[in-house]
Amino acid sequence: MKSSEIVKYLPYQKPFLFVDEVIEISENGVIGNYTFQQNEFFYKGHFKDNPITPGVILTETMAQIGVVCLGIYLLKDKISISKKPQIALTSQQVDFYLPVLPNEKITVISTKEYFRFNKLMCKVQMMNAKNKLVCRGSISGMIVTK
């Protein structure tokens, strides 16, 4: 499965799709990016006159790129148009270091810790365009096809 095909199988759509591109993917990890556009729905209220990307959205972005994209790749032989993946976040622990502002492009780097019984656990980090660490942590989820 090509990197460009993975995005088609994601179970998200705008305004809740936070994957622009999967740059690199293998059995052991994934690298992808997303640019937070100025008109994203959450900037209207977070924070008044000083918008920053909420931590929950940063976590979701890391989960979509770092866990879901990788899970789809790992299950590529079981996924098809009729057998789409179903995903459930099971746990996350994330530490935040820098804000992400509107129009900022980030890169997510994920390394597989384990994948067994359809549970995928990854060490994930997010870097800004200046290659500075925005946040990092562990995220796991269950990925099945039906």
Coordinates of C-alpha atoms in Angstrom, one line a residue:
M1 CA 0.0 0.0 0.0
K2 CA 1.4 3.4 -1.0
S3 CA 1.6 6.3 1.4
S4 CA -0.9 8.3 -0.7
E5 CA -3.5 5.5 -0.5
I6 CA -3.5 5.4 3.3
V7 CA -5.2 8.7 3.6
K8 CA -8.1 7.4 1.6
Y9 CA -8.8 4.7 4.2
L10 CA -8.8 7.1 7.2
P11 CA -12.2 7.1 8.9
Y12 CA -12.2 10.9 9.1
Q13 CA -13.2 13.9 7.0
K14 CA -12.9 17.6 7.2
P15 CA -13.2 19.4 9.6
F16 CA -11.8 16.5 11.7
L17 CA -9.1 15.2 9.3
F18 CA -5.7 16.2 10.5
V19 CA -3.5 14.4 7.9
D20 CA -2.2 16.2 4.8
E21 CA 0.5 13.7 3.8
V22 CA 2.1 10.5 4.8
I23 CA 5.8 11.1 3.9
E24 CA 7.3 7.8 5.0
I25 CA 5.9 4.6 6.3
S26 CA 7.2 1.1 7.2
E27 CA 6.4 -1.8 9.5
N28 CA 8.2 0.2 12.3
G29 CA 6.8 3.7 12.0
V30 CA 5.4 6.6 10.1
I31 CA 6.2 10.2 9.4
G32 CA 3.5 12.6 8.2
N33 CA 2.5 16.2 8.3
Y34 CA -0.4 18.6 8.6
T35 CA -0.8 22.4 8.3
F36 CA -3.3 24.0 10.8
Q37 CA -5.1 26.5 8.6
Q38 CA -6.2 29.8 10.0
N39 CA -9.9 29.0 9.5
E40 CA -9.9 25.8 11.5
F41 CA -13.1 25.5 13.6
F42 CA -11.4 25.5 17.0
Y43 CA -9.5 28.8 16.6
K44 CA -12.7 30.8 17.0
G45 CA -12.8 30.2 20.7
H46 CA -9.4 29.0 21.8
F47 CA -8.2 31.6 22.9
K48 CA -10.0 34.9 22.3
D49 CA -7.8 37.2 20.2
N50 CA -4.8 34.9 20.6
P51 CA -5.7 31.6 18.9
I52 CA -3.5 28.5 19.6
T53 CA -4.2 24.9 18.7
P54 CA -5.8 23.0 21.6
G55 CA -3.8 20.2 23.1
V56 CA -6.6 17.7 22.4
I57 CA -6.3 18.6 18.7
L58 CA -2.6 18.1 18.8
T59 CA -3.1 14.7 20.5
E60 CA -5.7 13.8 17.8
T61 CA -3.3 14.8 15.1
M62 CA -0.6 12.6 16.5
A63 CA -3.1 9.7 16.9
Q64 CA -4.4 10.1 13.3
I65 CA -0.9 10.2 11.7
G66 CA 1.1 8.2 14.3
V67 CA -1.3 5.4 15.1
V68 CA -4.2 5.2 12.7
C69 CA -2.1 5.6 9.5
L70 CA 0.4 3.1 10.8
G71 CA -2.3 0.7 11.8
I72 CA -3.9 0.9 8.3
Y73 CA -0.5 0.1 6.8
L74 CA 0.1 -2.8 9.2
L75 CA -3.4 -4.3 8.3
K76 CA -3.0 -3.5 4.5
D77 CA -3.7 -7.1 3.5
K78 CA -7.0 -7.1 5.4
I79 CA -8.3 -3.7 4.3
S80 CA -10.4 -2.9 1.3
I81 CA -13.2 -0.6 0.2
S82 CA -15.7 -3.1 1.7
K83 CA -13.6 -3.9 4.8
K84 CA -12.7 -0.5 6.2
P85 CA -10.8 -0.2 9.5
Q86 CA -12.5 0.7 12.7
I87 CA -10.4 2.5 15.3
A88 CA -10.7 3.2 19.0
L89 CA -8.2 5.1 21.1
T90 CA -7.3 3.1 24.2
S91 CA -4.8 5.3 26.0
Q92 CA -2.6 8.3 25.6
Q93 CA 0.0 10.2 27.6
V94 CA 1.3 13.4 26.0
D95 CA 3.6 16.1 27.3
F96 CA 3.3 19.6 25.6
Y97 CA 6.3 22.0 25.2
L98 CA 5.4 24.6 22.5
P99 CA 2.2 26.1 21.1
V100 CA 1.1 25.5 17.5
L101 CA -0.3 28.7 15.9
P102 CA -2.7 29.1 12.9
N103 CA -1.0 28.4 9.5
E104 CA 1.7 26.4 11.2
K105 CA 2.9 23.1 9.6
I106 CA 3.8 20.2 11.9
T107 CA 5.4 16.9 11.3
V108 CA 4.5 13.8 13.3
I109 CA 7.1 11.0 13.8
S110 CA 5.8 7.8 15.2
T111 CA 7.7 4.6 16.2
K112 CA 5.9 1.3 16.8
E113 CA 6.4 -0.1 20.3
Y114 CA 4.2 -3.1 19.7
F115 CA 1.3 -4.4 17.6
R116 CA -0.4 -7.5 18.9
F117 CA -4.0 -8.7 19.1
N118 CA -4.9 -5.6 16.9
K119 CA -3.6 -3.2 19.6
L120 CA -1.0 -0.8 18.4
M121 CA 1.2 1.2 20.8
C122 CA 3.5 4.0 19.5
K123 CA 5.9 6.5 20.8
V124 CA 4.9 9.7 19.0
Q125 CA 6.4 13.2 18.7
M126 CA 5.4 16.4 16.9
M127 CA 7.9 18.8 15.5
N128 CA 7.2 22.3 14.2
A129 CA 8.6 23.8 11.0
K130 CA 11.7 25.0 12.9
N131 CA 12.3 21.3 13.9
K132 CA 11.5 22.1 17.6
L133 CA 9.7 19.6 19.7
V134 CA 6.0 20.6 20.2
C135 CA 4.8 17.5 22.1
R136 CA 5.5 13.9 22.6
G137 CA 4.1 10.8 24.3
S138 CA 2.7 7.3 23.9
I139 CA -0.6 6.6 22.2
S140 CA -2.3 3.3 21.7
G141 CA -5.4 2.1 20.0
M142 CA -7.3 -0.9 18.7
I143 CA -7.7 -1.3 15.0
V144 CA -9.9 -3.9 13.4
T145 CA -11.6 -4.5 10.1
K146 CA -15.2 -5.5 9.7

